[in-house]
């Protein structure tokens, strides 16, 4: 998959671009609903013998449109998005920079510049996709704005257990620590990636070394607590337990929660290595223990629970 970052106006030359079938949307999380849109485009592209593409936006429109939002955290920061789209066999990814200027384009200019202008022959989007100034363009107006330059497929909402699959729903599940349900809606466990950094070197002294993972501040994390996780490292998958929290037993100085993983049946240096953590299930809330011994015996219990979870 090739990635292209575009601003308005872009300088792509129409007759140098392949004709594509393109899925368009913000697609945070690339959940089951998003997957249906993207897979529809990929399938259609194969049938037509064209390249498939995804158009997405960065940053999230709320950063630009709402005065109080400085920063948004994502279920899938750009890199995760790229990896998932690659696996879905998307050929081209166009990332359009979302800024004031983009937000003020009329629907017609948006369509002309970014859809016709990128050589799209068929567009696929969800039923609630909107575009152009104040989101005035939508799936009812798109044919008219396309004016025959491309055709359109509208994908209906995906419903699981009677509820619409949405990024908002998944965000709420993370906030509640419900990673099992989040995984059902995502079609895969949520994962985060980061490099191992030094902590206080205390873990090894209490029998539970923990790789402290520096996660980008764009990554949305679940609620604080202890979780069963899998760790992907150099193409191997390990089971383990994660602590996401403030380590109240030892300090009251942390302003952001720290992500640490104890990898089962593993003993090696991991500093500066890149790990991916897949969240499986919530085990318990973080606690402030009266001492190291109490903490360690609780962690031993956590280990039993996590091992049992993965063995059943
Ligand atoms: C499974 C697990 C559960 C944990 N639970 C708690 C907890 O409830 N409260 C707490 O203060 N720290 C908890 N911790 C974090 C430990 O305090 C931390 O791993 C230890 O102090 C080592 O820190 P270091 O990596 O900076 O050396 C937990 C760690 C693990 C691996
Ligand atoms: N099973 C394991 N799980 C996690 N880290 C391990 C494991 N075995 C060895 N390590 C190494 O030990 C380090 C964690 O030890 P710890 O004493 O907790 O130090 P720190 O406070 O720097 O995280 C990890 O970063 C990694 O390099």
PDB file of C-alpha atoms in Angstrom, residues 149-301:
ATOM      1  CA  UNK A 149     -17.793  11.266 -13.030  1.00  0.00           C
ATOM      2  CA  UNK A 150     -18.070   8.370 -10.592  1.00  0.00           C
ATOM      3  CA  UNK A 151     -20.678   6.013  -9.200  1.00  0.00           C
ATOM      4  CA  UNK A 152     -21.464   5.432  -5.541  1.00  0.00           C
ATOM      5  CA  UNK A 153     -22.208   2.571  -3.149  1.00  0.00           C
ATOM      6  CA  UNK A 154     -23.736   3.408   0.206  1.00  0.00           C
ATOM      7  CA  UNK A 155     -23.065   0.884   2.955  1.00  0.00           C
ATOM      8  CA  UNK A 156     -25.665   0.467   5.681  1.00  0.00           C
ATOM      9  CA  UNK A 157     -24.821   0.527   9.357  1.00  0.00           C
ATOM     10  CA  UNK A 158     -23.475  -2.683  10.857  1.00  0.00           C
ATOM     11  CA  UNK A 159     -25.465  -3.777  13.897  1.00  0.00           C
ATOM     12  CA  UNK A 160     -24.226  -6.150  16.590  1.00  0.00           C
ATOM     13  CA  UNK A 161     -26.660  -7.222  19.320  1.00  0.00           C
ATOM     14  CA  UNK A 162     -29.156  -4.638  18.144  1.00  0.00           C
ATOM     15  CA  UNK A 163     -26.724  -1.741  18.420  1.00  0.00           C
ATOM     16  CA  UNK A 164     -24.909   0.264  15.762  1.00  0.00           C
ATOM     17  CA  UNK A 165     -21.177  -0.393  15.765  1.00  0.00           C
ATOM     18  CA  UNK A 166     -19.484   2.986  16.202  1.00  0.00           C
ATOM     19  CA  UNK A 167     -16.187   4.503  17.297  1.00  0.00           C
ATOM     20  CA  UNK A 168     -18.034   6.304  20.083  1.00  0.00           C
ATOM     21  CA  UNK A 169     -19.466   3.051  21.402  1.00  0.00           C
ATOM     22  CA  UNK A 170     -15.978   1.506  21.390  1.00  0.00           C
ATOM     23  CA  UNK A 171     -14.503   4.542  23.154  1.00  0.00           C
ATOM     24  CA  UNK A 172     -17.111   4.118  25.879  1.00  0.00           C
ATOM     25  CA  UNK A 173     -16.235   0.443  26.212  1.00  0.00           C
ATOM     26  CA  UNK A 174     -12.556   1.335  26.709  1.00  0.00           C
ATOM     27  CA  UNK A 175     -13.534   3.815  29.368  1.00  0.00           C
ATOM     28  CA  UNK A 176     -15.402   1.002  31.113  1.00  0.00           C
ATOM     29  CA  UNK A 177     -12.507  -1.446  30.657  1.00  0.00           C
ATOM     30  CA  UNK A 178     -14.674  -3.764  28.584  1.00  0.00           C
ATOM     31  CA  UNK A 179     -11.998  -4.945  26.183  1.00  0.00           C
ATOM     32  CA  UNK A 180     -13.796  -8.174  25.315  1.00  0.00           C
ATOM     33  CA  UNK A 181     -16.799  -6.318  23.917  1.00  0.00           C
ATOM     34  CA  UNK A 182     -14.548  -3.726  22.261  1.00  0.00           C
ATOM     35  CA  UNK A 183     -12.765  -6.576  20.493  1.00  0.00           C
ATOM     36  CA  UNK A 184     -16.088  -7.927  19.195  1.00  0.00           C
ATOM     37  CA  UNK A 185     -16.948  -4.592  17.629  1.00  0.00           C
ATOM     38  CA  UNK A 186     -13.437  -4.083  16.269  1.00  0.00           C
ATOM     39  CA  UNK A 187     -13.167  -7.612  14.931  1.00  0.00           C
ATOM     40  CA  UNK A 188      -9.807  -7.931  16.673  1.00  0.00           C
ATOM     41  CA  UNK A 189      -8.414  -7.054  20.100  1.00  0.00           C
ATOM     42  CA  UNK A 190      -7.481  -3.399  20.480  1.00  0.00           C
ATOM     43  CA  UNK A 191      -3.717  -3.000  20.354  1.00  0.00           C
ATOM     44  CA  UNK A 192      -1.193  -0.323  21.200  1.00  0.00           C
ATOM     45  CA  UNK A 193       2.423  -0.087  20.165  1.00  0.00           C
ATOM     46  CA  UNK A 194       5.396   1.546  21.788  1.00  0.00           C
ATOM     47  CA  UNK A 195       9.037   1.280  22.734  1.00  0.00           C
ATOM     48  CA  UNK A 196      10.294  -0.104  26.057  1.00  0.00           C
ATOM     49  CA  UNK A 197      11.768   2.556  28.309  1.00  0.00           C
ATOM     50  CA  UNK A 198      13.487   2.410  31.684  1.00  0.00           C
ATOM     51  CA  UNK A 199      11.362   2.506  34.816  1.00  0.00           C
ATOM     52  CA  UNK A 200      12.533   2.509  38.400  1.00  0.00           C
ATOM     53  CA  UNK A 201      14.105  -0.947  38.105  1.00  0.00           C
ATOM     54  CA  UNK A 202      11.872  -2.107  40.930  1.00  0.00           C
ATOM     55  CA  UNK A 203       9.956  -4.777  39.037  1.00  0.00           C
ATOM     56  CA  UNK A 204      12.801  -7.265  38.919  1.00  0.00           C
ATOM     57  CA  UNK A 205      13.422  -6.889  42.668  1.00  0.00           C
ATOM     58  CA  UNK A 206       9.852  -7.945  43.458  1.00  0.00           C
ATOM     59  CA  UNK A 207       9.873 -10.912  41.080  1.00  0.00           C
ATOM     60  CA  UNK A 208       7.773  -9.265  38.396  1.00  0.00           C
ATOM     61  CA  UNK A 209       9.900  -7.384  35.888  1.00  0.00           C
ATOM     62  CA  UNK A 210       7.704  -5.118  33.800  1.00  0.00           C
ATOM     63  CA  UNK A 211       8.568  -3.656  30.440  1.00  0.00           C
ATOM     64  CA  UNK A 212       7.448  -0.012  30.621  1.00  0.00           C
ATOM     65  CA  UNK A 213       6.018   0.979  27.263  1.00  0.00           C
ATOM     66  CA  UNK A 214       6.083   4.567  26.030  1.00  0.00           C
ATOM     67  CA  UNK A 215       2.850   5.066  24.122  1.00  0.00           C
ATOM     68  CA  UNK A 216       2.312   8.058  21.832  1.00  0.00           C
ATOM     69  CA  UNK A 217       0.049  10.709  23.314  1.00  0.00           C
ATOM     70  CA  UNK A 218      -2.317  10.231  20.350  1.00  0.00           C
ATOM     71  CA  UNK A 219      -3.197   6.738  21.519  1.00  0.00           C
ATOM     72  CA  UNK A 220      -6.430   6.184  23.381  1.00  0.00           C
ATOM     73  CA  UNK A 221      -5.919   3.849  26.333  1.00  0.00           C
ATOM     74  CA  UNK A 222      -8.518   1.947  28.346  1.00  0.00           C
ATOM     75  CA  UNK A 223      -9.374   2.690  31.936  1.00  0.00           C
ATOM     76  CA  UNK A 224      -6.672   2.270  34.532  1.00  0.00           C
ATOM     77  CA  UNK A 225      -6.274  -1.236  35.935  1.00  0.00           C
ATOM     78  CA  UNK A 226      -4.802  -4.676  35.432  1.00  0.00           C
ATOM     79  CA  UNK A 227      -5.447  -6.606  32.203  1.00  0.00           C
ATOM     80  CA  UNK A 228      -4.764  -9.928  30.524  1.00  0.00           C
ATOM     81  CA  UNK A 229      -2.772  -9.107  27.396  1.00  0.00           C
ATOM     82  CA  UNK A 230      -0.808 -10.638  24.597  1.00  0.00           C
ATOM     83  CA  UNK A 231       2.491  -9.094  23.643  1.00  0.00           C
ATOM     84  CA  UNK A 232       3.778  -9.174  20.081  1.00  0.00           C
ATOM     85  CA  UNK A 233       7.506  -8.919  19.831  1.00  0.00           C
ATOM     86  CA  UNK A 234       9.597  -9.802  16.784  1.00  0.00           C
ATOM     87  CA  UNK A 235       6.856 -11.922  15.219  1.00  0.00           C
ATOM     88  CA  UNK A 236       6.301 -13.928  18.412  1.00  0.00           C
ATOM     89  CA  UNK A 237       3.196 -13.779  20.575  1.00  0.00           C
ATOM     90  CA  UNK A 238       3.523 -13.971  24.364  1.00  0.00           C
ATOM     91  CA  UNK A 239       0.912 -14.023  27.082  1.00  0.00           C
ATOM     92  CA  UNK A 240       1.241 -11.634  29.956  1.00  0.00           C
ATOM     93  CA  UNK A 241      -0.397  -9.122  32.239  1.00  0.00           C
ATOM     94  CA  UNK A 242      -0.450  -5.373  31.931  1.00  0.00           C
ATOM     95  CA  UNK A 243      -0.721  -2.739  34.581  1.00  0.00           C
ATOM     96  CA  UNK A 244      -1.977   0.593  33.340  1.00  0.00           C
ATOM     97  CA  UNK A 245      -1.861   3.054  36.180  1.00  0.00           C
ATOM     98  CA  UNK A 246      -0.276   5.478  38.563  1.00  0.00           C
ATOM     99  CA  UNK A 247       1.497   3.009  40.896  1.00  0.00           C
ATOM    100  CA  UNK A 248      -0.163   4.547  43.968  1.00  0.00           C
ATOM    101  CA  UNK A 249       1.639   2.082  46.226  1.00  0.00           C
ATOM    102  CA  UNK A 250       4.893   3.862  45.462  1.00  0.00           C
ATOM    103  CA  UNK A 251       4.178   7.387  44.296  1.00  0.00           C
ATOM    104  CA  UNK A 252       1.601  10.137  43.933  1.00  0.00           C
ATOM    105  CA  UNK A 253       3.663  12.000  41.352  1.00  0.00           C
ATOM    106  CA  UNK A 254       2.481  10.460  38.087  1.00  0.00           C
ATOM    107  CA  UNK A 255       0.159  12.653  36.024  1.00  0.00           C
ATOM    108  CA  UNK A 256      -0.374  10.188  33.174  1.00  0.00           C
ATOM    109  CA  UNK A 257      -0.894   6.462  33.661  1.00  0.00           C
ATOM    110  CA  UNK A 258       2.064   4.237  32.848  1.00  0.00           C
ATOM    111  CA  UNK A 259       1.685   1.088  30.752  1.00  0.00           C
ATOM    112  CA  UNK A 260       3.797  -1.839  31.910  1.00  0.00           C
ATOM    113  CA  UNK A 261       3.707  -5.497  30.935  1.00  0.00           C
ATOM    114  CA  UNK A 262       4.982  -8.555  32.679  1.00  0.00           C
ATOM    115  CA  UNK A 263       5.521 -11.183  29.993  1.00  0.00           C
ATOM    116  CA  UNK A 264       4.978 -14.760  31.114  1.00  0.00           C
ATOM    117  CA  UNK A 265       7.759 -17.299  30.764  1.00  0.00           C
ATOM    118  CA  UNK A 266      10.151 -14.768  29.345  1.00  0.00           C
ATOM    119  CA  UNK A 267      13.444 -13.471  30.586  1.00  0.00           C
ATOM    120  CA  UNK A 268      15.442 -11.143  28.422  1.00  0.00           C
ATOM    121  CA  UNK A 269      16.412  -7.531  27.980  1.00  0.00           C
ATOM    122  CA  UNK A 270      13.720  -5.569  26.133  1.00  0.00           C
ATOM    123  CA  UNK A 271      14.904  -1.991  26.559  1.00  0.00           C
ATOM    124  CA  UNK A 272      14.401   0.116  23.422  1.00  0.00           C
ATOM    125  CA  UNK A 273      12.589  -2.726  21.701  1.00  0.00           C
ATOM    126  CA  UNK A 274       9.198  -2.139  20.115  1.00  0.00           C
ATOM    127  CA  UNK A 275       6.285  -4.102  21.592  1.00  0.00           C
ATOM    128  CA  UNK A 276       2.663  -4.350  20.628  1.00  0.00           C
ATOM    129  CA  UNK A 277       0.176  -4.994  23.404  1.00  0.00           C
ATOM    130  CA  UNK A 278      -3.185  -6.585  22.600  1.00  0.00           C
ATOM    131  CA  UNK A 279      -5.795  -6.029  25.278  1.00  0.00           C
ATOM    132  CA  UNK A 280      -7.866  -9.085  26.167  1.00  0.00           C
ATOM    133  CA  UNK A 281      -9.721  -8.703  29.440  1.00  0.00           C
ATOM    134  CA  UNK A 282      -9.940  -6.550  32.529  1.00  0.00           C
ATOM    135  CA  UNK A 283      -8.734  -8.308  35.685  1.00  0.00           C
ATOM    136  CA  UNK A 284      -9.083  -5.704  38.455  1.00  0.00           C
ATOM    137  CA  UNK A 285      -8.859  -2.056  39.473  1.00  0.00           C
ATOM    138  CA  UNK A 286      -5.507  -0.600  40.489  1.00  0.00           C
ATOM    139  CA  UNK A 287      -5.080  -0.369  44.284  1.00  0.00           C
ATOM    140  CA  UNK A 288      -2.884   1.408  46.755  1.00  0.00           C
ATOM    141  CA  UNK A 289      -1.294  -1.330  48.863  1.00  0.00           C
ATOM    142  CA  UNK A 290       0.167  -0.801  52.303  1.00  0.00           C
ATOM    143  CA  UNK A 291       3.439  -2.338  51.193  1.00  0.00           C
ATOM    144  CA  UNK A 292       5.386  -4.330  48.648  1.00  0.00           C
ATOM    145  CA  UNK A 293       4.394  -7.699  50.094  1.00  0.00           C
ATOM    146  CA  UNK A 294       0.687  -7.047  49.693  1.00  0.00           C
ATOM    147  CA  UNK A 295       1.272  -5.841  46.137  1.00  0.00           C
ATOM    148  CA  UNK A 296       3.322  -8.899  45.236  1.00  0.00           C
ATOM    149  CA  UNK A 297       0.785 -11.377  46.594  1.00  0.00           C
ATOM    150  CA  UNK A 298      -1.978  -9.614  44.635  1.00  0.00           C
ATOM    151  CA  UNK A 299       0.142  -9.697  41.471  1.00  0.00           C
ATOM    152  CA  UNK A 300       0.604 -13.453  42.046  1.00  0.00           C
ATOM    153  CA  UNK A 301      -3.199 -13.745  42.119  1.00  0.00           C
TER     154      UNK A 301
END
